[in-house]
Short mmCIF file of C-alpha atoms and ligand atoms in Angstrom, two decimals:
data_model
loop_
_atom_site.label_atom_id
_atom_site.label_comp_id
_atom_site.label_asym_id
_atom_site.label_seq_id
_atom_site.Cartn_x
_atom_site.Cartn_y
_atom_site.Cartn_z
CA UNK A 26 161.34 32.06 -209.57
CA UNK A 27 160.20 31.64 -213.45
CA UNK A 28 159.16 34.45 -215.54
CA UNK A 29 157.33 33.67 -218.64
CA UNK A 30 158.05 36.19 -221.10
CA UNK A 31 154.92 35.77 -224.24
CA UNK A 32 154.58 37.70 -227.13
CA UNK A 33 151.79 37.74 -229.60
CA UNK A 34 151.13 37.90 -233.68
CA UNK A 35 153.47 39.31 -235.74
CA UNK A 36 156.02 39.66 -233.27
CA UNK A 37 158.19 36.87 -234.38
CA UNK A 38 159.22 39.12 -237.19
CA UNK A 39 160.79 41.95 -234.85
CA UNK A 40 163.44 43.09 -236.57
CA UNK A 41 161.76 43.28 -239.93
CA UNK A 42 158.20 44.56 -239.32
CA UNK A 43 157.77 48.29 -239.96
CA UNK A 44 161.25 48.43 -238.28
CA UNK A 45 160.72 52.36 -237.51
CA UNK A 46 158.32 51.66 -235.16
CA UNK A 47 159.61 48.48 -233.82
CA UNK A 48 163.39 48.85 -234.29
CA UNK A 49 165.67 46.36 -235.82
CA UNK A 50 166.46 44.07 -233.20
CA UNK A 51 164.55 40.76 -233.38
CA UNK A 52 162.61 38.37 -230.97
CA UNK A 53 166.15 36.12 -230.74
CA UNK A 54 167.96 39.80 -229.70
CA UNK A 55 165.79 40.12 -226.90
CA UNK A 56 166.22 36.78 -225.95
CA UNK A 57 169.79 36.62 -225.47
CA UNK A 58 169.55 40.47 -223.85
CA UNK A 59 167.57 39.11 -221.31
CA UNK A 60 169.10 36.17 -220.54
CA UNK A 61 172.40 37.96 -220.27
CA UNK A 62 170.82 40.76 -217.89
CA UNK A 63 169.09 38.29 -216.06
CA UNK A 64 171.68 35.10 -215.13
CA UNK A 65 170.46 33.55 -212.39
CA UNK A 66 166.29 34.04 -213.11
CA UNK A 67 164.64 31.18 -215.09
CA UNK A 68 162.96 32.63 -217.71
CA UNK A 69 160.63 30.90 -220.27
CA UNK A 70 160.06 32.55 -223.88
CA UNK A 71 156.85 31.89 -226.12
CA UNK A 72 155.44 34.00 -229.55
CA UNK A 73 152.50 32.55 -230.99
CA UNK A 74 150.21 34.50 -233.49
CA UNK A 75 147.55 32.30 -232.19
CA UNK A 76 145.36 33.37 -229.28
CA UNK A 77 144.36 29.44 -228.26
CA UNK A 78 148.00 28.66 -228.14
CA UNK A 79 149.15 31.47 -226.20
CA UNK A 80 146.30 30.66 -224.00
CA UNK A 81 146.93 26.95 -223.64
CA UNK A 82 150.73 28.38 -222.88
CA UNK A 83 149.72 30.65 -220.08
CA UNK A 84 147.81 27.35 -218.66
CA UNK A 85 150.89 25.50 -219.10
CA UNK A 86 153.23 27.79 -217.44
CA UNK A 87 150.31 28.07 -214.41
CA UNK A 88 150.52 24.15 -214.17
CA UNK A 89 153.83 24.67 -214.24
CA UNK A 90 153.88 27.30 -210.72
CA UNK A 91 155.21 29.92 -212.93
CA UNK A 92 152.59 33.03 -211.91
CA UNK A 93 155.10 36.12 -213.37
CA UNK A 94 154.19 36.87 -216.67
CA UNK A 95 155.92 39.88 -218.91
CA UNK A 96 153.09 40.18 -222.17
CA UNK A 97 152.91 41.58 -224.97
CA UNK A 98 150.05 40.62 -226.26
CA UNK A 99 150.37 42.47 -229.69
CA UNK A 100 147.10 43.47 -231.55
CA UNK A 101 145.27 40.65 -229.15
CA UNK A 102 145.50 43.52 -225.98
CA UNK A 103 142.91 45.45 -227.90
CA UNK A 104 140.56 42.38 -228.89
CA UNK A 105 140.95 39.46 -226.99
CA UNK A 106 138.61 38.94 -224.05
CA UNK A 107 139.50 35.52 -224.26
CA UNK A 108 143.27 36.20 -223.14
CA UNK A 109 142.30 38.62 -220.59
CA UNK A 110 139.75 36.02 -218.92
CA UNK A 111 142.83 33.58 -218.87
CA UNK A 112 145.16 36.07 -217.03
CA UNK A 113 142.51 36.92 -214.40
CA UNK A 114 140.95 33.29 -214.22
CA UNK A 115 144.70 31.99 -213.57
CA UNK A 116 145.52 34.78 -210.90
CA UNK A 117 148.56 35.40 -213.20
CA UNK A 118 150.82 38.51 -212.59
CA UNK A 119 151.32 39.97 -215.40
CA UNK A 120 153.20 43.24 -216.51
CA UNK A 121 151.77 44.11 -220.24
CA UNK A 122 154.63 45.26 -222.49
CA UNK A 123 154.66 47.47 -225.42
CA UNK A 124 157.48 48.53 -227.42
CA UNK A 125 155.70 51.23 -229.08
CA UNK A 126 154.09 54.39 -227.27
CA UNK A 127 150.46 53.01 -227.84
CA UNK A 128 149.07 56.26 -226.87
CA UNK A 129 150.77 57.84 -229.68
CA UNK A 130 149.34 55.88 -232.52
CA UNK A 131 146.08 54.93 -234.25
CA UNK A 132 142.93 55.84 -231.39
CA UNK A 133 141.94 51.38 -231.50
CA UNK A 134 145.30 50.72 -229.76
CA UNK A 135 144.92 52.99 -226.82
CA UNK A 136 142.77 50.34 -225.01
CA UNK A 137 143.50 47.30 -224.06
CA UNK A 138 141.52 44.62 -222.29
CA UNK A 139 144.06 43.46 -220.18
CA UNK A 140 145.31 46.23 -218.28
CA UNK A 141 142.81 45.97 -216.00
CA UNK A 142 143.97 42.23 -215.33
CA UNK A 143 147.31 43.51 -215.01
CA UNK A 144 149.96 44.72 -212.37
CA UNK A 145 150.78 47.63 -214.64
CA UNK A 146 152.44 48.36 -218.27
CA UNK A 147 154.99 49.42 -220.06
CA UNK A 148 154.82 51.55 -223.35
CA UNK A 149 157.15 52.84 -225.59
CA UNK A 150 160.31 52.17 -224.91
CA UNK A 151 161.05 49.79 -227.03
CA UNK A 152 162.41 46.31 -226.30
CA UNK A 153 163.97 47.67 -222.93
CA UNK A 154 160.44 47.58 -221.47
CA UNK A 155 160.70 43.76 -221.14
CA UNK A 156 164.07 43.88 -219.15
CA UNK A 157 162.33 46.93 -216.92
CA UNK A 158 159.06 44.40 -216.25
CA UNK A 159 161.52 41.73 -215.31
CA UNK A 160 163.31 44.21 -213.24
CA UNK A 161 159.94 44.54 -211.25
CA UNK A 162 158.45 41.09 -211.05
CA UNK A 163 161.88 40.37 -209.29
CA UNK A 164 161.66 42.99 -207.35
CA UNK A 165 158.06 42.68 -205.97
C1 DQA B 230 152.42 46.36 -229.81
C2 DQA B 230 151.35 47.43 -230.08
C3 DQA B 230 150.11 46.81 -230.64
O1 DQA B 230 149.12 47.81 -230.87
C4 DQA B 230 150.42 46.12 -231.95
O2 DQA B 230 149.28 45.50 -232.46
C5 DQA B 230 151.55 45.16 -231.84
C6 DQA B 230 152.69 45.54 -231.04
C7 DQA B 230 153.75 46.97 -229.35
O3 DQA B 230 154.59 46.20 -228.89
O4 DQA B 230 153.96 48.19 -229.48
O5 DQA B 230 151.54 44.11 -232.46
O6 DQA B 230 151.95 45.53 -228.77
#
């Protein structure tokens, strides 16, 4: 089994955007985390800040027979019907990731237009949400 684990704008500069809410470790940190954590799962990293190529990506990975998505689709969850119709149109599973508490912030990012598209999300705890979404697509 493949997991595709995609992250949206501005998260290729983890580490040094508004570190306080996002901590200090960066996109390559959580790379190597998981891929130590997770040795014998296949797992498939993208960040784009553009919503047309992290939609071609999720096509890509479908074409592909990976169907177990961890996303964190940035500032896209609250805007972008466009990457919510490819999640459901592709029958993707998808856990939605995000490392801070959304609830806990400015009103606009307590919505998102995927959960409803989604198996279920994680919020606020930081970068160890996308080890505990791998956790459960393996484990479902
Ligand atoms: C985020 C939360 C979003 O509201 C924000 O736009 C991000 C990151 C998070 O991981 O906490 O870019 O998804």
């Amino acid at each position: 089994m493949t997991i595709g684990i995609m992250n949206g704008p501005n998260l290729g500069r983890l580490g040094q955007r508004t570190p306080e809410i996002y901590g200090s470790r960066t996109l390559a940190d959580l790379e190597s985390q998981l891929r130590a954590k997770f040795p014998e799962t296949a797992l498939e990293f993208f960040q784009s800040n553009h919503e047309g190529a992290l939609i071609d990506c999720l096509e890509s990975w479908h074409d592909q027979g990976i169907r177990d998505v961890v996303l964190n689709a940035g500032a896209l969850t609250h805007q972008s019907y466009a990457l919510r119709d490819a999640v459901e149109g592709l029958g993707l599973r998808v856990v939605e990731v995000h490392i801070s508490n959304v609830y806990r912030r400015e009103p606009f990012r307590a919505h998102s237009l995927l959960a409803a598209v989604t198996a279920g999300q994680i919020s606020g705890l930081g970068l160890e949400g996308y080890a505990l979404a791998v956790q459960f697509l393996l484990a479902t």
